[in-house]
PDB file of C-alpha atoms in Angstrom:
ATOM      1  CA  MET R   1     112.307 104.146 159.701  1.00 52.00           C
ATOM      2  CA  SER R   2     113.757 103.838 156.170  1.00 58.00           C
ATOM      3  CA  GLU R   3     111.881 101.798 153.390  1.00 64.00           C
ATOM      4  CA  LYS R   4     113.109  97.982 153.161  1.00 68.00           C
ATOM      5  CA  PRO R   5     114.907  97.648 150.073  1.00 67.00           C
ATOM      6  CA  HIS R   6     113.414  95.333 147.393  1.00 74.00           C
ATOM      7  CA  LEU R   7     115.271  92.169 146.628  1.00 75.00           C
ATOM      8  CA  ARG R   8     115.429  92.902 143.099  1.00 78.00           C
ATOM      9  CA  ALA R   9     116.102  96.703 143.231  1.00 77.00           C
ATOM     10  CA  ARG R  10     118.588  97.803 140.556  1.00 75.00           C
ATOM     11  CA  ASN R  11     122.303  97.379 141.763  1.00 75.00           C
ATOM     12  CA  PHE R  12     123.400 100.338 139.204  1.00 77.00           C
ATOM     13  CA  PRO R  13     121.597 103.365 138.493  1.00 75.00           C
ATOM     14  CA  SER R  14     120.022 103.357 134.807  1.00 80.00           C
ATOM     15  CA  ALA R  15     121.669 105.134 132.106  1.00 76.00           C
ATOM     16  CA  GLU R  16     118.669 107.382 131.800  1.00 77.00           C
ATOM     17  CA  ASP R  17     119.006 108.215 135.235  1.00 78.00           C
ATOM     18  CA  GLU R  18     122.813 109.170 135.025  1.00 73.00           C
ATOM     19  CA  ALA R  19     122.268 111.281 131.761  1.00 72.00           C
ATOM     20  CA  ARG R  20     119.729 113.330 133.387  1.00 76.00           C
ATOM     21  CA  ALA R  21     121.727 113.734 136.642  1.00 73.00           C
ATOM     22  CA  VAL R  22     124.686 115.279 134.861  1.00 72.00           C
ATOM     23  CA  GLN R  23     125.750 118.768 136.053  1.00 68.00           C
ATOM     24  CA  PRO R  24     127.243 121.352 134.151  1.00 65.00           C
ATOM     25  CA  HIS R  25     131.059 121.319 134.432  1.00 68.00           C
ATOM     26  CA  GLY R  26     132.289 124.900 133.051  1.00 70.00           C
ATOM     27  CA  ARG R  27     135.043 124.386 130.728  1.00 72.00           C
ATOM     28  CA  TYR R  28     134.275 120.829 130.193  1.00 72.00           C
ATOM     29  CA  ASP R  29     131.062 121.359 128.331  1.00 72.00           C
ATOM     30  CA  GLY R  30     131.852 123.012 125.301  1.00 72.00           C
ATOM     31  CA  PRO R  31     132.703 122.327 122.077  1.00 73.00           C
ATOM     32  CA  GLY R  32     135.656 119.634 121.539  1.00 72.00           C
ATOM     33  CA  SER R  33     135.471 118.259 125.194  1.00 74.00           C
ATOM     34  CA  ALA R  34     135.383 114.685 125.579  1.00 78.00           C
ATOM     35  CA  PHE R  35     133.774 114.818 128.883  1.00 75.00           C
ATOM     36  CA  ARG R  36     130.272 113.839 127.950  1.00 78.00           C
ATOM     37  CA  MET R  37     129.210 110.092 128.310  1.00 76.00           C
ATOM     38  CA  ALA R  38     129.384 108.168 125.133  1.00 81.00           C
ATOM     39  CA  PHE R  39     125.632 107.420 124.623  1.00 80.00           C
ATOM     40  CA  THR R  40     124.707 110.902 125.174  1.00 81.00           C
ATOM     41  CA  ASP R  41     127.454 112.229 123.029  1.00 84.00           C
ATOM     42  CA  THR R  42     125.684 113.080 119.368  1.00 85.00           C
ATOM     43  CA  GLU R  43     129.058 114.228 117.882  1.00 87.00           C
ATOM     44  CA  PHE R  44     130.865 110.968 119.055  1.00 87.00           C
ATOM     45  CA  LEU R  45     128.021 108.613 117.771  1.00 89.00           C
ATOM     46  CA  LEU R  46     127.941 110.554 114.457  1.00 92.00           C
ATOM     47  CA  ARG R  47     131.722 109.851 113.637  1.00 91.00           C
ATOM     48  CA  GLU R  48     132.182 107.820 110.473  1.00 95.00           C
ATOM     49  CA  GLU R  49     134.065 104.863 112.684  1.00 96.00           C
ATOM     50  CA  LEU R  50     130.518 104.508 114.700  1.00 94.00           C
ATOM     51  CA  ARG R  51     128.578 103.253 111.645  1.00 95.00           C
ATOM     52  CA  PRO R  52     128.310  99.491 112.732  1.00 95.00           C
ATOM     53  CA  VAL R  53     126.976 101.100 115.916  1.00 95.00           C
ATOM     54  CA  ARG R  54     124.413 103.002 113.925  1.00 95.00           C
ATOM     55  CA  LEU R  55     123.702 100.140 111.704  1.00 96.00           C
ATOM     56  CA  GLN R  56     122.701  97.838 115.157  1.00 96.00           C
ATOM     57  CA  LEU R  57     120.990 100.685 116.781  1.00 96.00           C
ATOM     58  CA  GLU R  58     118.937 101.206 113.737  1.00 96.00           C
ATOM     59  CA  LEU R  59     117.609  97.541 113.367  1.00 96.00           C
ATOM     60  CA  LEU R  60     117.336  97.238 117.202  1.00 97.00           C
ATOM     61  CA  LYS R  61     115.147 100.558 117.503  1.00 97.00           C
ATOM     62  CA  ALA R  62     112.529  99.252 115.471  1.00 97.00           C
ATOM     63  CA  GLU R  63     112.396  95.524 116.126  1.00 97.00           C
ATOM     64  CA  LEU R  64     111.936  96.420 120.142  1.00 97.00           C
ATOM     65  CA  ILE R  65     109.441  98.981 119.422  1.00 97.00           C
ATOM     66  CA  GLN R  66     107.339  96.486 117.315  1.00 97.00           C
ATOM     67  CA  GLN R  67     107.961  93.774 119.807  1.00 97.00           C
ATOM     68  CA  GLU R  68     106.526  96.416 122.481  1.00 97.00           C
ATOM     69  CA  GLN R  69     103.591  97.065 120.330  1.00 97.00           C
ATOM     70  CA  GLY R  70     102.805  93.262 119.629  1.00 96.00           C
ATOM     71  CA  VAL R  71     103.533  93.488 116.146  1.00 96.00           C
ATOM     72  CA  GLU R  72     104.140  89.931 114.765  1.00 95.00           C
ATOM     73  CA  SER R  73     103.089  89.731 111.365  1.00 95.00           C
ATOM     74  CA  SER R  74     102.361  92.549 108.203  1.00 97.00           C
ATOM     75  CA  VAL R  75     101.099  93.008 104.798  1.00 97.00           C
ATOM     76  CA  VAL R  76     103.630  95.235 102.905  1.00 98.00           C
ATOM     77  CA  VAL R  77     102.508  97.284 100.037  1.00 98.00           C
ATOM     78  CA  PHE R  78     105.073  99.059  97.856  1.00 96.00           C
ATOM     79  CA  GLY R  79     103.894 101.669  95.122  1.00 97.00           C
ATOM     80  CA  SER R  80     104.687 104.890  93.539  1.00 97.00           C
ATOM     81  CA  ALA R  81     105.077 107.904  96.105  1.00 95.00           C
ATOM     82  CA  ARG R  82     103.935 109.870  93.112  1.00 95.00           C
ATOM     83  CA  PHE R  83     100.192 108.726  92.757  1.00 97.00           C
ATOM     84  CA  LYS R  84      97.476 111.146  94.049  1.00 96.00           C
ATOM     85  CA  ALA R  85      93.990 110.538  95.515  1.00 96.00           C
ATOM     86  CA  PRO R  86      91.413 110.740  92.915  1.00 96.00           C
ATOM     87  CA  GLU R  87      90.020 114.054  94.328  1.00 96.00           C
ATOM     88  CA  VAL R  88      93.518 115.609  94.530  1.00 96.00           C
ATOM     89  CA  ALA R  89      94.033 114.419  90.896  1.00 95.00           C
ATOM     90  CA  ALA R  90      91.107 115.838  89.858  1.00 95.00           C
ATOM     91  CA  ALA R  91      91.509 119.264  91.201  1.00 95.00           C
ATOM     92  CA  LEU R  92      95.097 119.267  89.628  1.00 93.00           C
ATOM     93  CA  LEU R  93      93.646 118.320  86.273  1.00 93.00           C
ATOM     94  CA  ALA R  94      91.131 121.358  86.277  1.00 95.00           C
ATOM     95  CA  ASP R  95      94.007 123.937  87.429  1.00 93.00           C
ATOM     96  CA  ALA R  96      95.938 122.425  84.258  1.00 94.00           C
ATOM     97  CA  VAL R  97      92.921 122.905  82.160  1.00 95.00           C
ATOM     98  CA  ALA R  98      92.401 126.595  83.224  1.00 94.00           C
ATOM     99  CA  SER R  99      96.087 127.260  82.729  1.00 92.00           C
ATOM    100  CA  GLY R 100      95.746 126.187  78.716  1.00 90.00           C
ATOM    101  CA  ASP R 101      99.286 124.475  79.156  1.00 90.00           C
ATOM    102  CA  GLU R 102      98.992 121.232  76.955  1.00 93.00           C
ATOM    103  CA  GLU R 103     101.948 119.740  78.758  1.00 95.00           C
ATOM    104  CA  ALA R 104     100.376 120.294  81.909  1.00 93.00           C
ATOM    105  CA  ILE R 105      97.123 118.844  80.902  1.00 94.00           C
ATOM    106  CA  ARG R 106      98.805 115.834  79.515  1.00 95.00           C
ATOM    107  CA  ARG R 107     100.580 115.205  82.746  1.00 94.00           C
ATOM    108  CA  ALA R 108      97.527 115.762  85.100  1.00 94.00           C
ATOM    109  CA  ARG R 109      95.208 113.471  82.733  1.00 96.00           C
ATOM    110  CA  GLN R 110      97.996 110.900  83.605  1.00 95.00           C
ATOM    111  CA  MET R 111      97.725 111.543  87.236  1.00 95.00           C
ATOM    112  CA  VAL R 112      93.918 111.149  87.013  1.00 95.00           C
ATOM    113  CA  SER R 113      94.305 107.835  85.320  1.00 96.00           C
ATOM    114  CA  ASN R 114      97.003 106.653  87.970  1.00 96.00           C
ATOM    115  CA  ALA R 115      94.757 107.719  90.858  1.00 97.00           C
ATOM    116  CA  ARG R 116      92.825 104.654  90.125  1.00 97.00           C
ATOM    117  CA  TRP R 117      96.127 102.847  91.774  1.00 98.00           C
ATOM    118  CA  TYR R 118      95.714 105.210  94.893  1.00 98.00           C
ATOM    119  CA  GLU R 119      92.135 104.068  95.516  1.00 98.00           C
ATOM    120  CA  GLU R 120      92.736 100.468  94.990  1.00 98.00           C
ATOM    121  CA  ALA R 121      95.724 100.785  97.711  1.00 98.00           C
ATOM    122  CA  ARG R 122      93.140 102.352 100.031  1.00 98.00           C
ATOM    123  CA  ARG R 123      90.854  99.792  99.656  1.00 98.00           C
ATOM    124  CA  PHE R 124      93.288  96.997 100.046  1.00 98.00           C
ATOM    125  CA  GLY R 125      94.702  98.782 103.232  1.00 98.00           C
ATOM    126  CA  GLU R 126      91.251  98.694 104.575  1.00 98.00           C
ATOM    127  CA  LEU R 127      90.444  95.100 103.659  1.00 97.00           C
ATOM    128  CA  VAL R 128      93.426  93.456 105.366  1.00 97.00           C
ATOM    129  CA  THR R 129      92.484  95.679 108.269  1.00 97.00           C
ATOM    130  CA  ARG R 130      88.871  94.719 108.382  1.00 96.00           C
ATOM    131  CA  GLU R 131      89.861  91.329 107.951  1.00 95.00           C
ATOM    132  CA  SER R 132      93.225  91.256 110.008  1.00 89.00           C
ATOM    133  CA  GLU R 133      92.535  87.830 111.329  1.00 90.00           C
ATOM    134  CA  ALA R 134      91.778  86.111 108.202  1.00 91.00           C
ATOM    135  CA  LEU R 135      95.456  84.445 107.917  1.00 91.00           C
ATOM    136  CA  GLY R 136      94.891  82.625 111.594  1.00 87.00           C
ATOM    137  CA  GLU R 137      96.141  85.696 113.549  1.00 89.00           C
ATOM    138  CA  PRO R 138      96.527  89.720 113.578  1.00 93.00           C
ATOM    139  CA  VAL R 139      98.338  91.357 110.552  1.00 96.00           C
ATOM    140  CA  ILE R 140      98.887  95.201 110.039  1.00 97.00           C
ATOM    141  CA  VAL R 141      99.614  96.851 106.724  1.00 98.00           C
ATOM    142  CA  ALA R 142     103.297  98.163 106.553  1.00 98.00           C
ATOM    143  CA  THR R 143     104.289 100.880 103.917  1.00 98.00           C
ATOM    144  CA  GLY R 144     107.234 102.854 103.206  1.00 96.00           C
ATOM    145  CA  GLY R 145     105.649 105.547 105.215  1.00 96.00           C
ATOM    146  CA  GLY R 146     105.584 108.376 102.419  1.00 95.00           C
ATOM    147  CA  PRO R 147     102.774 109.894 100.084  1.00 96.00           C
ATOM    148  CA  GLY R 148     101.291 108.095  97.105  1.00 97.00           C
ATOM    149  CA  ILE R 149     100.329 104.477  97.314  1.00 98.00           C
ATOM    150  CA  MET R 150     101.971 104.344 100.706  1.00 98.00           C
ATOM    151  CA  GLU R 151      99.785 107.004 102.180  1.00 98.00           C
ATOM    152  CA  ALA R 152      96.903 105.019 100.484  1.00 98.00           C
ATOM    153  CA  GLY R 153      97.598 101.805 102.182  1.00 98.00           C
ATOM    154  CA  ASN R 154      97.961 103.685 105.442  1.00 98.00           C
ATOM    155  CA  ARG R 155      94.913 105.603 104.904  1.00 98.00           C
ATOM    156  CA  GLY R 156      92.844 102.530 104.440  1.00 98.00           C
ATOM    157  CA  ALA R 157      93.896 101.024 107.604  1.00 98.00           C
ATOM    158  CA  PHE R 158      93.447 104.256 109.401  1.00 98.00           C
ATOM    159  CA  GLU R 159      89.653 104.768 107.684  1.00 98.00           C
ATOM    160  CA  ALA R 160      89.264 100.828 109.103  1.00 97.00           C
ATOM    161  CA  GLY R 161      89.980 101.950 112.479  1.00 97.00           C
ATOM    162  CA  GLY R 162      92.809  99.894 112.870  1.00 97.00           C
ATOM    163  CA  ARG R 163      96.992 100.263 113.336  1.00 97.00           C
ATOM    164  CA  SER R 164      99.417 100.355 110.359  1.00 98.00           C
ATOM    165  CA  MET R 165     103.057 100.832 110.240  1.00 98.00           C
ATOM    166  CA  GLY R 166     105.119 103.161 108.249  1.00 98.00           C
ATOM    167  CA  MET R 167     109.155 102.820 107.640  1.00 97.00           C
ATOM    168  CA  SER R 168     110.048 106.065 106.042  1.00 94.00           C
ATOM    169  CA  ILE R 169     113.524 107.071 104.880  1.00 91.00           C
ATOM    170  CA  PHE R 170     115.165 110.326 105.273  1.00 89.00           C
ATOM    171  CA  LEU R 171     115.497 111.900 101.706  1.00 85.00           C
ATOM    172  CA  PRO R 172     116.442 115.558 101.217  1.00 83.00           C
ATOM    173  CA  PHE R 173     113.366 115.894  98.914  1.00 78.00           C
ATOM    174  CA  GLU R 174     110.963 113.603 100.781  1.00 71.00           C
ATOM    175  CA  GLU R 175     108.015 115.101 102.393  1.00 70.00           C
ATOM    176  CA  ALA R 176     106.968 114.319 106.232  1.00 87.00           C
ATOM    177  CA  PRO R 177     105.356 110.882 106.922  1.00 94.00           C
ATOM    178  CA  ASN R 178     101.942 110.701 105.465  1.00 96.00           C
ATOM    179  CA  PRO R 179      99.489 111.389 108.264  1.00 97.00           C
ATOM    180  CA  TYR R 180      97.607 108.073 108.457  1.00 98.00           C
ATOM    181  CA  ILE R 181     100.132 106.085 110.164  1.00 98.00           C
ATOM    182  CA  THR R 182      99.931 104.781 113.771  1.00 98.00           C
ATOM    183  CA  PRO R 183     102.215 107.364 115.813  1.00 97.00           C
ATOM    184  CA  GLU R 184     103.935 104.325 117.639  1.00 97.00           C
ATOM    185  CA  LEU R 185     104.709 102.720 114.474  1.00 98.00           C
ATOM    186  CA  CYS R 186     106.032 105.373 112.548  1.00 97.00           C
ATOM    187  CA  PHE R 187     109.835 104.847 111.851  1.00 97.00           C
ATOM    188  CA  GLN R 188     112.569 107.117 110.094  1.00 95.00           C
ATOM    189  CA  PHE R 189     115.541 105.092 108.692  1.00 95.00           C
ATOM    190  CA  HIS R 190     118.860 106.506 107.285  1.00 95.00           C
ATOM    191  CA  TYR R 191     119.879 102.849 106.027  1.00 95.00           C
ATOM    192  CA  PHE R 192     118.335 101.503 103.014  1.00 94.00           C
ATOM    193  CA  ALA R 193     119.512  98.377 104.184  1.00 95.00           C
ATOM    194  CA  ILE R 194     118.255  98.095 107.605  1.00 96.00           C
ATOM    195  CA  ARG R 195     114.840  99.499 106.289  1.00 96.00           C
ATOM    196  CA  LYS R 196     114.644  96.751 104.022  1.00 95.00           C
ATOM    197  CA  MET R 197     115.255  94.143 106.627  1.00 95.00           C
ATOM    198  CA  HIS R 198     112.493  95.568 108.596  1.00 96.00           C
ATOM    199  CA  PHE R 199     110.011  95.117 105.695  1.00 96.00           C
ATOM    200  CA  LEU R 200     110.685  91.460 105.262  1.00 96.00           C
ATOM    201  CA  MET R 201     111.098  90.302 108.842  1.00 95.00           C
ATOM    202  CA  ARG R 202     107.468  90.285 109.619  1.00 95.00           C
ATOM    203  CA  ALA R 203     106.164  90.306 106.203  1.00 96.00           C
ATOM    204  CA  VAL R 204     103.503  87.439 105.395  1.00 96.00           C
ATOM    205  CA  ALA R 205     102.979  88.977 101.890  1.00 97.00           C
ATOM    206  CA  LEU R 206     104.050  91.513  99.722  1.00 97.00           C
ATOM    207  CA  VAL R 207     101.701  93.752  97.328  1.00 98.00           C
ATOM    208  CA  SER R 208     103.387  96.033  94.569  1.00 98.00           C
ATOM    209  CA  PHE R 209     101.350  98.516  92.923  1.00 98.00           C
ATOM    210  CA  PRO R 210     102.746 100.448  89.738  1.00 98.00           C
ATOM    211  CA  GLY R 211     105.905 102.479  90.835  1.00 97.00           C
ATOM    212  CA  GLY R 212     109.267 103.767  89.756  1.00 97.00           C
ATOM    213  CA  PHE R 213     112.887 103.005  90.708  1.00 96.00           C
ATOM    214  CA  GLY R 214     112.260 102.598  94.650  1.00 94.00           C
ATOM    215  CA  THR R 215     109.308 100.014  93.810  1.00 97.00           C
ATOM    216  CA  LEU R 216     111.452  98.238  91.561  1.00 97.00           C
ATOM    217  CA  ASP R 217     114.031  98.134  93.994  1.00 96.00           C
ATOM    218  CA  GLU R 218     112.266  96.955  96.482  1.00 96.00           C
ATOM    219  CA  LEU R 219     110.115  94.077  94.421  1.00 97.00           C
ATOM    220  CA  PHE R 220     113.290  92.865  92.735  1.00 97.00           C
ATOM    221  CA  GLU R 221     114.962  92.363  96.288  1.00 96.00           C
ATOM    222  CA  VAL R 222     112.123  90.537  97.460  1.00 96.00           C
ATOM    223  CA  LEU R 223     111.967  88.247  94.301  1.00 97.00           C
ATOM    224  CA  THR R 224     115.966  87.771  94.547  1.00 96.00           C
ATOM    225  CA  LEU R 225     115.848  86.629  98.237  1.00 95.00           C
ATOM    226  CA  THR R 226     112.929  84.637  97.293  1.00 95.00           C
ATOM    227  CA  GLN R 227     114.365  82.730  94.177  1.00 95.00           C
ATOM    228  CA  THR R 228     117.637  82.192  95.980  1.00 95.00           C
ATOM    229  CA  ARG R 229     115.839  80.936  99.205  1.00 93.00           C
ATOM    230  CA  LYS R 230     117.226  83.264 101.320  1.00 93.00           C
ATOM    231  CA  ILE R 231     113.854  84.016 102.808  1.00 91.00           C
ATOM    232  CA  ARG R 232     110.983  81.622 102.888  1.00 90.00           C
ATOM    233  CA  ARG R 233     108.161  81.971 100.060  1.00 92.00           C
ATOM    234  CA  ARG R 234     105.099  84.108 100.484  1.00 93.00           C
ATOM    235  CA  PRO R 235     102.607  85.716  98.231  1.00 96.00           C
ATOM    236  CA  ILE R 236     104.039  88.202  96.407  1.00 97.00           C
ATOM    237  CA  VAL R 237     101.230  90.142  94.154  1.00 98.00           C
ATOM    238  CA  LEU R 238     101.903  92.625  91.447  1.00 98.00           C
ATOM    239  CA  ILE R 239      98.855  94.783  90.662  1.00 98.00           C
ATOM    240  CA  GLY R 240      98.060  95.798  87.370  1.00 97.00           C
ATOM    241  CA  ARG R 241      99.099  93.201  84.944  1.00 97.00           C
ATOM    242  CA  ASP R 242      99.551  95.321  82.021  1.00 97.00           C
ATOM    243  CA  PHE R 243     101.780  97.771  83.640  1.00 97.00           C
ATOM    244  CA  TRP R 244     103.861  95.178  84.857  1.00 98.00           C
ATOM    245  CA  GLN R 245     104.153  93.017  81.521  1.00 97.00           C
ATOM    246  CA  ARG R 246     104.774  96.106  79.676  1.00 96.00           C
ATOM    247  CA  LEU R 247     107.425  97.097  81.862  1.00 97.00           C
ATOM    248  CA  ILE R 248     109.204  93.923  82.642  1.00 96.00           C
ATOM    249  CA  ASP R 249     109.165  90.953  79.956  1.00 96.00           C
ATOM    250  CA  PHE R 250     109.837  88.050  82.037  1.00 96.00           C
ATOM    251  CA  GLU R 251     109.758  85.967  79.095  1.00 96.00           C
ATOM    252  CA  VAL R 252     112.688  87.536  77.672  1.00 97.00           C
ATOM    253  CA  LEU R 253     114.716  86.610  80.656  1.00 96.00           C
ATOM    254  CA  ILE R 254     113.452  82.864  80.619  1.00 97.00           C
ATOM    255  CA  GLU R 255     114.415  83.189  76.736  1.00 97.00           C
ATOM    256  CA  HIS R 256     118.169  84.167  77.616  1.00 97.00           C
ATOM    257  CA  GLY R 257     118.457  81.666  80.316  1.00 97.00           C
ATOM    258  CA  VAL R 258     118.901  84.352  82.958  1.00 97.00           C
ATOM    259  CA  ILE R 259     115.824  83.123  85.139  1.00 96.00           C
ATOM    260  CA  SER R 260     114.258  79.646  85.230  1.00 96.00           C
ATOM    261  CA  ALA R 261     110.651  79.072  83.738  1.00 96.00           C
ATOM    262  CA  GLN R 262     109.598  78.324  87.378  1.00 95.00           C
ATOM    263  CA  ASP R 263     110.723  81.701  88.553  1.00 96.00           C
ATOM    264  CA  VAL R 264     107.593  83.327  87.073  1.00 96.00           C
ATOM    265  CA  GLU R 265     105.676  81.316  89.793  1.00 95.00           C
ATOM    266  CA  LEU R 266     107.163  83.387  92.726  1.00 96.00           C
ATOM    267  CA  PHE R 267     104.380  86.101  92.080  1.00 97.00           C
ATOM    268  CA  HIS R 268     100.857  86.669  91.038  1.00 97.00           C
ATOM    269  CA  TYR R 269      98.978  89.194  89.316  1.00 98.00           C
ATOM    270  CA  ALA R 270      95.726  91.126  90.349  1.00 98.00           C
ATOM    271  CA  GLU R 271      93.592  94.161  89.384  1.00 97.00           C
ATOM    272  CA  THR R 272      91.993  94.701  92.224  1.00 98.00           C
ATOM    273  CA  ALA R 273      92.175  94.818  96.068  1.00 98.00           C
ATOM    274  CA  GLU R 274      89.839  92.424  96.458  1.00 97.00           C
ATOM    275  CA  GLU R 275      91.792  89.937  94.071  1.00 98.00           C
ATOM    276  CA  ALA R 276      95.138  90.688  95.946  1.00 98.00           C
ATOM    277  CA  TRP R 277      93.746  89.946  99.370  1.00 97.00           C
ATOM    278  CA  ALA R 278      92.110  86.712  97.779  1.00 96.00           C
ATOM    279  CA  VAL R 279      95.483  85.464  96.441  1.00 96.00           C
ATOM    280  CA  ILE R 280      96.786  86.056  99.894  1.00 96.00           C
ATOM    281  CA  LYS R 281      94.254  84.343 101.835  1.00 94.00           C
ATOM    282  CA  ALA R 282      94.366  81.186  99.520  1.00 93.00           C
ATOM    283  CA  ALA R 283      98.125  81.096 100.485  1.00 92.00           C
ATOM    284  CA  TYR R 284      97.598  80.501 103.997  1.00 90.00           C
ATOM    285  CA  SER R 285      94.304  78.235 103.802  1.00 84.00           C
ATOM    286  CA  GLY R 286      93.946  74.579 104.559  1.00 66.00           C
ATOM    287  CA  ASP R 287      95.289  72.725 107.545  1.00 58.00           C
ATOM    288  CA  ASN R 288      99.237  72.761 106.750  1.00 53.00           C
ATOM    289  CA  PRO R 289     101.091  74.367 110.406  1.00 47.00           C
ATOM    290  CA  ALA R 290     103.690  75.665 108.070  1.00 50.00           C
ATOM    291  CA  LEU R 291     101.208  78.000 106.469  1.00 52.00           C
ATOM    292  CA  VAL R 292     100.708  80.199 109.570  1.00 52.00           C
ATOM    293  CA  ALA R 293     101.126  83.871 109.214  1.00 56.00           C
ATOM    294  CA  ARG R 294     103.496  84.322 111.942  1.00 53.00           C
ATOM    295  CA  GLN R 295     107.128  84.931 111.405  1.00 51.00           C
ATOM    296  CA  MET R 296     110.295  83.185 112.779  1.00 47.00           C
ATOM    297  CA  LYS R 297     112.414  86.203 113.060  1.00 47.00           C
ATOM    298  CA  GLY R 298     115.723  84.410 113.130  1.00 49.00           C
ATOM    299  CA  ASN R 299     119.131  85.675 111.399  1.00 48.00           C
TER     300      ASN R 299
END
């Protein structure tokens, strides 16, 4: 006696089932054949004309996975990929001193100095993870997935026993994703624009440590979107007042009338992980229902 069909059984086989069931067809399986199903045809998907589809897929994949993993809100950490952990920087300095190369020694000493930002980022990731419900609901640390400050943020979350997200971008010279990201939340992007969207879609706060071109790119993207009210206002914290004020003279921008005096109120300065986390928690304190962490992910 055959099994009674379920009322909600599939009417059509799934794409996965059919892709797996495809059998070899001799001459039609070779290079240049058009016989493959479109969604299994990598050569077709990589065509120039398919860029709009690839953009959509890249946006959708990370979105669906975050939904499935229950990620609603994140605290995004930016900063230099070149900073080293204190123990690594100390070893590099020892090697440089042993070599006797004065320029190598100078660079290594700067690396040792910069290692304090790695340590603050690691402690910040740990703080956010340990107090993940301090904003009224769970939040997780999200980074660009690479080394340096990104590694430190993910490492702090990992050492605190929590999850964290990494959104890597494919670069010819980039290393593999750092080893502290939750595997289910480790993404790789081709398009910078889509990666930036995912940084902000769930971000309830953004913390920027000292960094170079990439960090500045991400920071000014957030400041511009906030200034123009394309995104809702949220805490933006710059770690290391001396670094940022030497790098960017916001008073000059005000003086020349290219930004408003109020625009410098879009961000805060902090020196330590604790100060940065305190700024974020203060922004979401009180009974105002608009100050919940959860994001409404509209277009």
